[in-house]
Amino acid sequence: MNRGNGCLAFTAGVMLSAMMAQASVDGLRVVTWNISNYAGGRQVDLTTSIYGVFEGRSMDPDVLVVQEFISQSAVDTMLGILNNAQASPGDWAAAPFVNGPDTDGAMFYRTSKVEFLGLTILPADPGTTGAPRDVQRYDIGLVGYAAPASQIAIYNSHMKAGSSSSDQARRLIEAQKIRTNAETLDLDVNIMLVGDFNIQSSNQAAYQHLIATIANYGKQFADPIGTPGSWNNNFAFRFVHTQDPIGAGGMDDRHDQILVDPSFGDGVGLEYRGAFGVPYSTTTWDDPNHSYRSWGNDGTSFDLALRTVGNTMVGEAIAIALRNVATSGGHLPVFADFIVPGKIFADTVIDLGSIPVGSVVQGTLNVGNGGNVALWGPTGVGSINYVFDADPGIVLAAGPFADEAGGTLNEHEFAFELAVDHPGGPVSAEVRVISDDVDQPVVTIVIQANVLAGCSPADLALPFGVIDFFDAMVFLQAFSSNDPLADLNDDGEFNFFDAQLFLQAFAEGCP
């Protein structure tokens, strides 16, 4: 037995375990990755690429959309890798796999965060004049949400490679097909296009068709990092290049992208984490304006194989694993993070108890953000914005107000004004909370009380709520000095009627 080699193996195992410590991601992380003719295997390198941690950073996806899968067996193998990794949450599932012409796409998702809603196939075109491969549309929803505005239709595309005019024409056909299909969706459903576009420049017709505003079209795509240009072999775009991390040409193409519905940047509901549409940095990979990353590309590998030693984004071990997964001619994964919508939470009923007729009663209602920070993380839930609309008799500030998830609720003071001629008995009024909650935009709060017939607001002395000897003393002193405090019927006079109201309240024990 070679004790020295055994010690090295043990040490490597300890280091790998430490590197695999979970680096949690707030919100929803979507990853796209062309894994290069994947038929199975590459387990160690895939595990390291996905769950390896360097300086607190990890790919750690919630949704993984892939290209160039060969078979159902490849999907099953990948699902096992995702669930069996040491740092895995173990809640992964796979969308149905359809084996079409050429290689295929697949999608994996965490069931604790994502609900799979359905698969639509946009079939490849026959012959050699259209889309060479199927486009998959995966419809997903967020756990804990139901409205279409919380759902995403993710298009997974692997477009025709090449830069000839015929290659570009075939990509345009696919882009047209995707946008036409998007028009069949509910207008509130968010759309996303991910994959290996094989597009060298944003000026190409396919890309322009995807992002253009088209008359009578309600859906379009946008680049969340606002980085158009001629990406191929251009040093200025070295931080967003995704191909090729190991091949002879080196890193010089932005083939792999995530395009999203512009609604991801409108400040409401499901949102991109970052400054939507602001151009990506040209001086650093660690752009604070964006969660979008070409995972592994620290910008030092232009026209070279992906840097491993000294890689400042992912470190050496993860960089080596990414190169190994890619094989020659491969790609780096791209990810972006999204913030889930806030959820309104409010008191539903406020009972003021028994109150005198004609009184003004103060109260407090609680409203705020009930987003699930245990699931989505403290910064993974968006703020909630709301205003009030109240029935007559309820006085409170209308707003607008906002609240972040995870903290205490906002307290709002209100006054409940009762008519002096109320006959007594139960009374109620409503306050409507109108918010940008995608599931429940209007929440009704019922404020109720029991009005004591014949009673008046005669409690003049501490402790408030009880009419006793002290109230009598205060009333007599106020009555004798014409103090407005003793004008119980608010007629501007101090006479028998005020005394009668006080005596009646005193006898009935009105609070």
Short mmCIF file of C-alpha atoms in Angstrom, two decimals:
data_model
loop_
_atom_site.label_atom_id
_atom_site.label_comp_id
_atom_site.label_asym_id
_atom_site.label_seq_id
_atom_site.Cartn_x
_atom_site.Cartn_y
_atom_site.Cartn_z
CA MET A 1 0.00 0.00 0.00
CA ASN A 2 1.34 3.42 -0.91
CA ARG A 3 0.55 5.45 2.20
CA GLY A 4 1.69 8.69 0.56
CA ASN A 5 -0.79 8.39 -2.33
CA GLY A 6 -3.56 7.50 0.10
CA CYS A 7 -2.88 10.63 2.11
CA LEU A 8 -2.97 12.75 -1.03
CA ALA A 9 -6.28 11.19 -2.05
CA PHE A 10 -7.73 11.87 1.38
CA THR A 11 -6.53 15.48 1.29
CA ALA A 12 -8.01 15.98 -2.20
CA GLY A 13 -11.31 14.56 -0.99
CA VAL A 14 -11.42 16.95 1.95
CA MET A 15 -10.62 19.89 -0.33
CA LEU A 16 -13.34 18.87 -2.79
CA SER A 17 -15.88 18.56 0.04
CA ALA A 18 -14.98 22.03 1.27
CA MET A 19 -15.21 23.45 -2.23
CA MET A 20 -18.67 21.92 -2.64
CA ALA A 21 -20.13 23.75 0.38
CA GLN A 22 -23.45 25.21 -0.71
CA ALA A 23 -23.32 28.82 -1.94
CA SER A 24 -26.97 29.78 -1.79
CA VAL A 25 -28.51 31.97 -4.48
CA ASP A 26 -31.39 34.30 -3.65
CA GLY A 27 -34.29 34.45 -6.09
CA LEU A 28 -34.40 32.29 -9.23
CA ARG A 29 -31.24 31.45 -11.19
CA VAL A 30 -31.65 30.32 -14.81
CA VAL A 31 -28.68 28.72 -16.60
CA THR A 32 -28.28 27.88 -20.28
CA TRP A 33 -25.48 25.54 -21.36
CA ASN A 34 -24.50 23.77 -24.55
CA ILE A 35 -22.79 20.71 -23.05
CA SER A 36 -21.47 19.47 -26.39
CA ASN A 37 -22.87 16.17 -27.67
CA TYR A 38 -23.78 14.89 -24.25
CA ALA A 39 -24.52 11.17 -24.14
CA GLY A 40 -23.62 10.69 -20.47
CA GLY A 41 -20.59 10.69 -18.21
CA ARG A 42 -18.42 13.69 -17.20
CA GLN A 43 -19.90 13.34 -13.70
CA VAL A 44 -17.02 14.75 -11.66
CA ASP A 45 -16.48 17.69 -13.99
CA LEU A 46 -20.21 18.48 -14.21
CA THR A 47 -20.56 18.30 -10.44
CA THR A 48 -17.60 20.62 -9.94
CA SER A 49 -18.79 23.03 -12.63
CA ILE A 50 -22.30 23.25 -11.14
CA TYR A 51 -21.72 23.05 -7.40
CA GLY A 52 -18.08 23.99 -6.97
CA VAL A 53 -17.57 27.13 -4.88
CA PHE A 54 -14.85 29.72 -5.32
CA GLU A 55 -14.70 32.75 -3.03
CA GLY A 56 -18.38 32.28 -2.20
CA ARG A 57 -19.48 32.00 -5.84
CA SER A 58 -21.13 28.95 -7.38
CA MET A 59 -23.22 28.26 -10.46
CA ASP A 60 -25.88 26.64 -8.23
CA PRO A 61 -28.85 26.86 -10.66
CA ASP A 62 -32.58 26.57 -10.06
CA VAL A 63 -33.40 26.00 -13.73
CA LEU A 64 -30.87 24.42 -16.10
CA VAL A 65 -31.64 24.52 -19.83
CA VAL A 66 -29.21 22.57 -22.02
CA GLN A 67 -28.44 21.91 -25.66
CA GLU A 68 -26.80 19.04 -27.58
CA PHE A 69 -28.27 16.17 -25.59
CA ILE A 70 -28.32 12.87 -27.44
CA SER A 71 -30.96 10.74 -25.76
CA GLN A 72 -33.30 10.10 -22.85
CA SER A 73 -30.43 8.19 -21.25
CA ALA A 74 -28.35 11.37 -21.28
CA VAL A 75 -31.20 13.24 -19.54
CA ASP A 76 -31.48 10.49 -16.91
CA THR A 77 -27.74 10.60 -16.29
CA MET A 78 -27.70 14.37 -15.87
CA LEU A 79 -30.68 14.24 -13.53
CA GLY A 80 -28.82 11.76 -11.35
CA ILE A 81 -25.74 13.99 -11.29
CA LEU A 82 -27.84 16.99 -10.25
CA ASN A 83 -29.60 15.14 -7.44
CA ASN A 84 -26.67 13.13 -6.12
CA ALA A 85 -24.05 15.84 -5.86
CA GLN A 86 -22.92 16.42 -2.29
CA ALA A 87 -24.07 20.05 -2.28
CA SER A 88 -27.29 19.40 -4.22
CA PRO A 89 -30.64 20.22 -2.59
CA GLY A 90 -31.80 16.91 -4.06
CA ASP A 91 -35.05 18.29 -5.47
CA TRP A 92 -34.31 18.18 -9.19
CA ALA A 93 -36.71 16.94 -11.88
CA ALA A 94 -36.49 16.84 -15.66
CA ALA A 95 -38.98 18.11 -18.22
CA PRO A 96 -40.16 15.55 -20.79
CA PHE A 97 -37.52 14.83 -23.41
CA VAL A 98 -38.39 14.71 -27.11
CA ASN A 99 -35.85 13.08 -29.39
CA GLY A 100 -35.95 15.12 -32.58
CA PRO A 101 -33.63 15.49 -35.56
CA ASP A 102 -29.96 16.08 -34.76
CA THR A 103 -29.13 16.81 -31.11
CA ASP A 104 -31.82 18.01 -28.72
CA GLY A 105 -32.56 20.33 -25.86
CA ALA A 106 -33.51 19.41 -22.30
CA MET A 107 -34.56 21.23 -19.15
CA PHE A 108 -34.04 20.48 -15.45
CA TYR A 109 -35.67 22.34 -12.57
CA ARG A 110 -35.83 22.39 -8.79
CA THR A 111 -39.28 21.30 -7.66
CA SER A 112 -39.09 23.32 -4.43
CA LYS A 113 -38.99 26.52 -6.48
CA VAL A 114 -40.44 25.71 -9.90
CA GLU A 115 -43.60 24.05 -11.12
CA PHE A 116 -43.47 22.52 -14.59
CA LEU A 117 -46.56 23.54 -16.58
CA GLY A 118 -46.01 22.06 -20.03
CA LEU A 119 -43.84 21.46 -23.09
CA THR A 120 -44.45 22.75 -26.62
CA ILE A 121 -42.27 21.70 -29.54
CA LEU A 122 -41.62 24.04 -32.43
CA PRO A 123 -40.47 21.39 -34.93
CA ALA A 124 -37.40 21.59 -37.11
CA ASP A 125 -37.97 22.38 -40.77
CA PRO A 126 -37.51 19.60 -43.34
CA GLY A 127 -34.62 19.82 -45.72
CA THR A 128 -31.86 22.39 -45.45
CA THR A 129 -33.66 25.71 -45.65
CA GLY A 130 -35.04 26.27 -42.14
CA ALA A 131 -34.44 25.46 -38.49
CA PRO A 132 -32.17 22.41 -38.26
CA ARG A 133 -33.35 21.38 -34.80
CA ASP A 134 -36.51 21.47 -32.70
CA VAL A 135 -37.10 24.46 -30.45
CA GLN A 136 -38.49 23.51 -27.05
CA ARG A 137 -40.79 25.84 -25.11
CA TYR A 138 -40.86 24.98 -21.43
CA ASP A 139 -43.68 26.64 -19.49
CA ILE A 140 -42.91 27.00 -15.79
CA GLY A 141 -44.47 28.67 -12.77
CA LEU A 142 -43.06 29.79 -9.45
CA VAL A 143 -43.95 27.78 -6.37
CA GLY A 144 -46.38 29.79 -4.25
CA TYR A 145 -47.72 31.82 -7.19
CA ALA A 146 -50.54 31.23 -9.66
CA ALA A 147 -51.05 34.25 -11.92
CA PRO A 148 -49.76 34.26 -15.54
CA ALA A 149 -47.54 37.21 -14.61
CA SER A 150 -45.49 34.85 -12.41
CA GLN A 151 -45.03 32.29 -15.19
CA ILE A 152 -42.24 32.02 -17.77
CA ALA A 153 -42.28 30.47 -21.21
CA ILE A 154 -38.64 29.50 -21.80
CA TYR A 155 -37.66 28.91 -25.43
CA ASN A 156 -34.63 26.67 -25.84
CA SER A 157 -32.88 27.12 -29.18
CA HIS A 158 -29.80 25.75 -30.89
CA MET A 159 -29.73 27.70 -34.13
CA LYS A 160 -27.95 26.94 -37.37
CA ALA A 161 -24.19 27.40 -37.13
CA GLY A 162 -22.12 29.33 -39.67
CA SER A 163 -21.86 32.86 -40.99
CA SER A 164 -22.87 32.46 -44.64
CA SER A 165 -25.96 34.20 -46.00
CA SER A 166 -27.84 30.88 -46.12
CA ASP A 167 -26.92 30.17 -42.47
CA GLN A 168 -28.21 33.58 -41.45
CA ALA A 169 -31.41 33.06 -43.46
CA ARG A 170 -32.09 29.79 -41.65
CA ARG A 171 -31.60 31.48 -38.28
CA LEU A 172 -34.07 34.19 -39.29
CA ILE A 173 -36.70 31.55 -40.04
CA GLU A 174 -36.25 30.14 -36.55
CA ALA A 175 -36.44 33.59 -34.94
CA GLN A 176 -39.67 34.30 -36.82
CA LYS A 177 -41.10 30.98 -35.68
CA ILE A 178 -40.30 31.74 -32.03
CA ARG A 179 -41.85 35.19 -32.06
CA THR A 180 -44.94 33.96 -33.86
CA ASN A 181 -45.41 31.26 -31.25
CA ALA A 182 -44.94 33.77 -28.43
CA GLU A 183 -47.96 35.65 -29.72
CA THR A 184 -50.17 32.66 -28.79
CA LEU A 185 -49.36 33.10 -25.09
CA ASP A 186 -51.33 35.01 -22.51
CA LEU A 187 -50.13 38.61 -22.66
CA ASP A 188 -49.11 38.50 -18.98
CA VAL A 189 -46.89 35.43 -19.34
CA ASN A 190 -43.18 36.31 -19.35
CA ILE A 191 -41.02 35.01 -22.19
CA MET A 192 -37.35 34.05 -22.25
CA LEU A 193 -35.11 32.76 -25.03
CA VAL A 194 -31.97 30.85 -24.10
CA GLY A 195 -29.50 28.69 -25.93
CA ASP A 196 -26.73 28.56 -28.48
CA PHE A 197 -27.77 31.14 -31.07
CA ASN A 198 -24.65 30.82 -33.27
CA ILE A 199 -25.13 34.53 -34.08
CA GLN A 200 -21.95 36.55 -34.62
CA SER A 201 -23.44 40.06 -34.52
CA SER A 202 -26.53 41.80 -33.19
CA ASN A 203 -26.99 43.29 -36.66
CA GLN A 204 -27.88 39.93 -38.16
CA ALA A 205 -31.49 39.60 -39.25
CA ALA A 206 -32.41 36.82 -36.81
CA TYR A 207 -31.23 38.81 -33.79
CA GLN A 208 -32.87 41.99 -35.00
CA HIS A 209 -36.16 40.13 -35.48
CA LEU A 210 -36.01 38.80 -31.92
CA ILE A 211 -35.47 42.21 -30.29
CA ALA A 212 -37.37 44.50 -32.69
CA THR A 213 -40.64 46.22 -31.92
CA ILE A 214 -43.04 44.83 -34.52
CA ALA A 215 -46.47 46.28 -35.25
CA ASN A 216 -49.33 44.22 -33.81
CA TYR A 217 -46.91 42.02 -31.83
CA GLY A 218 -47.38 42.03 -28.06
CA LYS A 219 -44.24 40.05 -27.28
CA GLN A 220 -40.57 40.71 -27.92
CA PHE A 221 -37.16 39.90 -26.44
CA ALA A 222 -34.48 42.14 -25.00
CA ASP A 223 -30.87 41.74 -23.92
CA PRO A 224 -30.80 42.37 -20.14
CA ILE A 225 -27.15 43.42 -20.31
CA GLY A 226 -27.69 45.82 -23.22
CA THR A 227 -24.61 44.67 -25.14
CA PRO A 228 -25.17 44.79 -28.90
CA GLY A 229 -22.35 44.75 -31.43
CA SER A 230 -20.18 42.54 -33.55
CA TRP A 231 -19.19 39.97 -30.92
CA ASN A 232 -17.09 37.62 -33.04
CA ASN A 233 -13.36 37.94 -32.43
CA ASN A 234 -13.83 41.34 -30.80
CA PHE A 235 -11.69 42.13 -27.75
CA ALA A 236 -14.25 44.67 -26.49
CA PHE A 237 -16.67 41.82 -25.71
CA ARG A 238 -14.17 39.52 -24.03
CA PHE A 239 -16.19 39.43 -20.78
CA VAL A 240 -19.33 38.04 -22.44
CA HIS A 241 -17.76 35.52 -24.80
CA THR A 242 -18.86 31.91 -24.28
CA GLN A 243 -17.07 29.95 -27.01
CA ASP A 244 -14.64 28.23 -27.22
CA PRO A 245 -13.06 27.44 -23.83
CA ILE A 246 -10.84 24.61 -25.07
CA GLY A 247 -10.72 24.59 -28.89
CA ALA A 248 -8.02 26.00 -31.14
CA GLY A 249 -9.87 29.28 -31.80
CA GLY A 250 -10.16 30.16 -28.13
CA MET A 251 -12.72 32.43 -26.47
CA ASP A 252 -14.02 34.79 -29.15
CA ASP A 253 -17.81 34.39 -29.64
CA ARG A 254 -20.97 35.33 -27.74
CA HIS A 255 -22.99 32.44 -29.12
CA ASP A 256 -24.78 31.59 -25.86
CA GLN A 257 -27.22 34.12 -24.47
CA ILE A 258 -30.27 34.70 -22.32
CA LEU A 259 -32.80 37.12 -23.82
CA VAL A 260 -35.87 38.09 -21.83
CA ASP A 261 -39.20 39.85 -22.02
CA PRO A 262 -38.75 43.64 -21.44
CA SER A 263 -41.24 43.26 -18.57
CA PHE A 264 -38.34 41.81 -16.55
CA GLY A 265 -37.09 45.37 -16.33
CA ASP A 266 -40.27 47.34 -15.65
CA GLY A 267 -39.93 47.37 -11.85
CA VAL A 268 -43.06 45.30 -11.24
CA GLY A 269 -43.52 41.59 -10.55
CA LEU A 270 -40.92 39.10 -11.76
CA GLU A 271 -37.71 41.07 -12.35
CA TYR A 272 -34.15 40.65 -13.61
CA ARG A 273 -31.64 41.18 -10.81
CA GLY A 274 -29.60 44.03 -12.16
CA ALA A 275 -29.74 47.32 -14.02
CA PHE A 276 -31.85 46.13 -16.94
CA GLY A 277 -30.48 47.19 -20.32
CA VAL A 278 -27.38 48.92 -18.95
CA PRO A 279 -24.37 47.81 -21.04
CA TYR A 280 -22.15 45.18 -19.46
CA SER A 281 -18.80 46.38 -18.18
CA THR A 282 -15.90 46.46 -20.63
CA THR A 283 -13.30 46.51 -17.85
CA THR A 284 -14.32 43.75 -15.43
CA TRP A 285 -16.24 40.48 -15.37
CA ASP A 286 -17.54 41.33 -11.88
CA ASP A 287 -20.03 43.95 -13.06
CA PRO A 288 -22.04 45.14 -10.01
CA ASN A 289 -24.87 46.22 -12.33
CA HIS A 290 -25.60 42.65 -13.39
CA SER A 291 -26.24 39.15 -12.15
CA TYR A 292 -25.72 37.91 -15.72
CA ARG A 293 -22.47 35.94 -16.08
CA SER A 294 -20.59 33.87 -18.63
CA TRP A 295 -19.61 31.36 -15.95
CA GLY A 296 -15.87 30.86 -15.91
CA ASN A 297 -14.89 33.72 -18.23
CA ASP A 298 -12.85 36.26 -16.29
CA GLY A 299 -11.95 38.16 -19.47
CA THR A 300 -8.34 36.99 -19.67
CA SER A 301 -8.83 34.31 -22.34
CA PHE A 302 -9.53 36.29 -25.50
CA ASP A 303 -8.56 34.11 -28.49
CA LEU A 304 -7.16 31.61 -25.99
CA ALA A 305 -8.34 28.52 -24.16
CA LEU A 306 -10.13 29.33 -20.92
CA ARG A 307 -7.66 30.42 -18.25
CA THR A 308 -7.42 27.95 -15.39
CA VAL A 309 -4.51 28.95 -13.13
CA GLY A 310 -5.37 32.31 -11.62
CA ASN A 311 -8.93 32.43 -12.98
CA THR A 312 -10.41 35.21 -10.85
CA MET A 313 -14.06 34.30 -11.40
CA VAL A 314 -14.16 30.57 -10.65
CA GLY A 315 -10.66 29.51 -9.61
CA GLU A 316 -8.55 26.75 -11.07
CA ALA A 317 -10.60 23.66 -10.18
CA ILE A 318 -13.89 24.92 -11.61
CA ALA A 319 -12.17 26.35 -14.70
CA ILE A 320 -10.55 22.97 -15.42
CA ALA A 321 -13.90 21.24 -14.98
CA LEU A 322 -15.60 23.67 -17.39
CA ARG A 323 -12.95 22.99 -20.02
CA ASN A 324 -13.32 19.27 -19.56
CA VAL A 325 -17.10 19.42 -19.90
CA ALA A 326 -16.88 21.54 -23.04
CA THR A 327 -14.54 19.21 -24.96
CA SER A 328 -13.21 20.67 -28.21
CA GLY A 329 -15.61 23.14 -29.82
CA GLY A 330 -17.67 23.56 -26.66
CA HIS A 331 -19.25 26.34 -24.68
CA LEU A 332 -19.40 27.98 -21.28
CA PRO A 333 -22.70 28.20 -19.38
CA VAL A 334 -24.48 31.53 -18.99
CA PHE A 335 -26.72 32.42 -16.08
CA ALA A 336 -28.89 35.27 -14.86
CA ASP A 337 -30.78 35.79 -11.61
CA PHE A 338 -34.37 36.91 -11.19
CA ILE A 339 -36.29 38.38 -8.27
CA VAL A 340 -39.72 36.89 -7.61
CA PRO A 341 -42.74 39.14 -7.00
CA GLY A 342 -43.60 40.43 -3.55
CA LYS A 343 -46.80 39.19 -1.93
CA ILE A 344 -49.25 41.36 -0.03
CA PHE A 345 -50.12 40.47 3.55
CA ALA A 346 -52.72 42.34 5.58
CA ASP A 347 -55.01 42.01 8.57
CA THR A 348 -58.33 40.65 7.35
CA VAL A 349 -60.59 41.70 10.26
CA ILE A 350 -60.10 44.38 12.91
CA ASP A 351 -62.62 44.26 15.76
CA LEU A 352 -62.88 47.47 17.77
CA GLY A 353 -65.22 45.94 20.33
CA SER A 354 -68.08 47.96 21.86
CA ILE A 355 -67.99 51.69 21.22
CA PRO A 356 -70.28 54.65 21.97
CA VAL A 357 -72.51 56.17 19.34
CA GLY A 358 -71.07 59.32 17.76
CA SER A 359 -67.52 58.53 18.82
CA VAL A 360 -64.29 58.60 16.83
CA VAL A 361 -62.26 55.47 17.50
CA GLN A 362 -58.57 55.13 16.66
CA GLY A 363 -57.07 51.88 15.43
CA THR A 364 -54.07 50.31 13.71
CA LEU A 365 -53.95 47.98 10.74
CA ASN A 366 -50.90 46.01 9.58
CA VAL A 367 -49.97 45.64 5.91
CA GLY A 368 -46.77 44.56 4.26
CA ASN A 369 -44.77 42.08 2.21
CA GLY A 370 -45.46 38.42 2.96
CA GLY A 371 -43.03 37.03 0.36
CA ASN A 372 -41.46 33.69 1.27
CA VAL A 373 -37.88 34.65 2.16
CA ALA A 374 -37.26 31.19 3.62
CA LEU A 375 -37.58 29.79 0.07
CA TRP A 376 -36.36 32.66 -2.10
CA GLY A 377 -33.84 34.30 0.22
CA PRO A 378 -33.89 37.74 1.86
CA THR A 379 -32.99 39.57 -1.36
CA GLY A 380 -34.80 37.22 -3.74
CA VAL A 381 -38.28 38.67 -3.22
CA GLY A 382 -39.25 42.02 -4.70
CA SER A 383 -40.83 44.86 -2.75
CA ILE A 384 -44.61 45.23 -2.59
CA ASN A 385 -46.24 48.57 -3.43
CA TYR A 386 -49.74 49.48 -2.32
CA VAL A 387 -52.35 52.18 -1.66
CA PHE A 388 -55.57 52.26 0.37
CA ASP A 389 -59.16 52.84 -0.70
CA ALA A 390 -61.52 53.16 2.27
CA ASP A 391 -65.30 53.30 2.82
CA PRO A 392 -66.84 56.54 4.16
CA GLY A 393 -66.28 56.78 7.88
CA ILE A 394 -62.72 55.41 7.72
CA VAL A 395 -60.01 58.06 7.73
CA LEU A 396 -56.40 57.05 6.92
CA ALA A 397 -53.53 58.08 4.65
CA ALA A 398 -54.04 56.63 1.16
CA GLY A 399 -50.36 56.16 0.26
CA PRO A 400 -48.53 55.06 -1.83
CA PHE A 401 -46.52 52.78 0.45
CA ALA A 402 -43.87 50.11 -0.10
CA ASP A 403 -42.47 47.24 1.94
CA GLU A 404 -39.55 44.87 1.55
CA ALA A 405 -39.90 41.17 2.32
CA GLY A 406 -38.62 39.64 5.51
CA GLY A 407 -39.08 42.52 7.93
CA THR A 408 -41.91 43.67 10.17
CA LEU A 409 -45.16 44.80 8.59
CA ASN A 410 -46.05 48.46 8.18
CA GLU A 411 -48.41 49.88 10.82
CA HIS A 412 -51.09 52.30 9.61
CA GLU A 413 -53.18 54.41 11.99
CA PHE A 414 -56.83 55.01 11.12
CA ALA A 415 -59.90 56.68 12.61
CA PHE A 416 -63.37 55.12 12.58
CA GLU A 417 -66.00 57.88 12.70
CA LEU A 418 -69.49 56.83 13.86
CA ALA A 419 -72.62 58.80 13.04
CA VAL A 420 -74.35 60.37 16.05
CA ASP A 421 -77.70 58.95 14.92
CA HIS A 422 -76.52 55.35 14.62
CA PRO A 423 -79.28 53.12 16.04
CA GLY A 424 -76.81 50.81 17.74
CA GLY A 425 -75.72 47.24 17.06
CA PRO A 426 -73.08 45.82 14.69
CA VAL A 427 -71.32 48.17 12.28
CA SER A 428 -68.57 47.55 9.74
CA ALA A 429 -66.65 49.25 6.96
CA GLU A 430 -64.00 48.13 4.51
CA VAL A 431 -60.49 49.21 3.64
CA ARG A 432 -59.21 47.89 0.32
CA VAL A 433 -55.48 47.37 -0.11
CA ILE A 434 -54.63 47.79 -3.81
CA SER A 435 -51.16 46.46 -4.61
CA ASP A 436 -48.91 45.06 -7.34
CA ASP A 437 -49.30 41.52 -5.97
CA VAL A 438 -49.59 39.43 -9.14
CA ASP A 439 -51.98 36.92 -7.54
CA GLN A 440 -54.11 39.10 -5.28
CA PRO A 441 -54.03 42.76 -6.35
CA VAL A 442 -56.90 43.72 -4.01
CA VAL A 443 -57.16 42.63 -0.37
CA THR A 444 -60.12 43.71 1.76
CA ILE A 445 -59.80 44.54 5.44
CA VAL A 446 -63.07 44.58 7.41
CA ILE A 447 -63.21 46.96 10.38
CA GLN A 448 -66.08 46.09 12.69
CA ALA A 449 -67.51 47.16 16.04
CA ASN A 450 -70.62 46.96 18.20
CA VAL A 451 -72.31 50.33 18.80
CA LEU A 452 -73.98 50.68 22.17
CA ALA A 453 -77.43 52.21 21.62
CA GLY A 454 -78.07 55.46 23.43
CA CYS A 455 -74.53 55.76 24.63
CA SER A 456 -72.43 58.85 24.17
CA PRO A 457 -68.73 59.50 24.46
CA ALA A 458 -68.94 60.31 28.18
CA ASP A 459 -65.64 58.77 29.36
CA LEU A 460 -63.72 61.94 30.20
CA ALA A 461 -61.14 60.80 32.72
CA LEU A 462 -58.49 58.14 33.07
CA PRO A 463 -58.60 55.20 32.87
CA PHE A 464 -60.28 55.55 29.49
CA GLY A 465 -62.90 52.94 28.72
CA VAL A 466 -64.69 53.06 32.09
CA ILE A 467 -67.27 55.68 33.17
CA ASP A 468 -66.95 56.15 36.92
CA PHE A 469 -66.82 58.66 39.77
CA PHE A 470 -63.84 60.45 38.24
CA ASP A 471 -65.76 61.08 35.02
CA ALA A 472 -68.59 62.58 37.06
CA MET A 473 -66.19 64.96 38.79
CA VAL A 474 -64.60 65.98 35.49
CA PHE A 475 -68.01 66.48 33.88
CA LEU A 476 -69.35 68.64 36.74
CA GLN A 477 -66.26 70.82 36.74
CA ALA A 478 -66.38 71.24 32.95
CA PHE A 479 -70.14 71.86 32.98
CA SER A 480 -69.85 74.59 35.63
CA SER A 481 -67.10 76.38 33.68
CA ASN A 482 -68.69 76.01 30.22
CA ASP A 483 -65.77 73.84 29.12
CA PRO A 484 -66.42 72.32 25.63
CA LEU A 485 -65.51 68.97 27.17
CA ALA A 486 -68.97 68.93 28.79
CA ASP A 487 -70.84 69.68 25.55
CA LEU A 488 -71.69 66.01 24.95
CA ASN A 489 -74.26 66.61 22.21
CA ASP A 490 -72.04 69.13 20.39
CA ASP A 491 -74.77 71.80 20.16
CA GLY A 492 -72.58 74.61 21.52
CA GLU A 493 -74.63 74.93 24.71
CA PHE A 494 -74.23 73.65 28.28
CA ASN A 495 -77.61 72.61 29.59
CA PHE A 496 -79.90 69.86 30.80
CA PHE A 497 -79.42 67.76 27.65
CA ASP A 498 -75.68 67.41 28.24
CA ALA A 499 -76.31 66.38 31.83
CA GLN A 500 -78.95 63.90 30.70
CA LEU A 501 -76.56 62.27 28.21
CA PHE A 502 -73.91 61.91 30.88
CA LEU A 503 -76.33 60.44 33.42
CA GLN A 504 -77.71 58.01 30.85
CA ALA A 505 -74.20 56.83 29.90
CA PHE A 506 -73.26 56.58 33.57
CA ALA A 507 -76.36 54.48 34.34
CA GLU A 508 -75.91 52.18 31.35
CA GLY A 509 -72.23 51.65 31.96
CA CYS A 510 -71.31 52.75 28.46
CA PRO A 511 -67.59 52.50 27.86
#
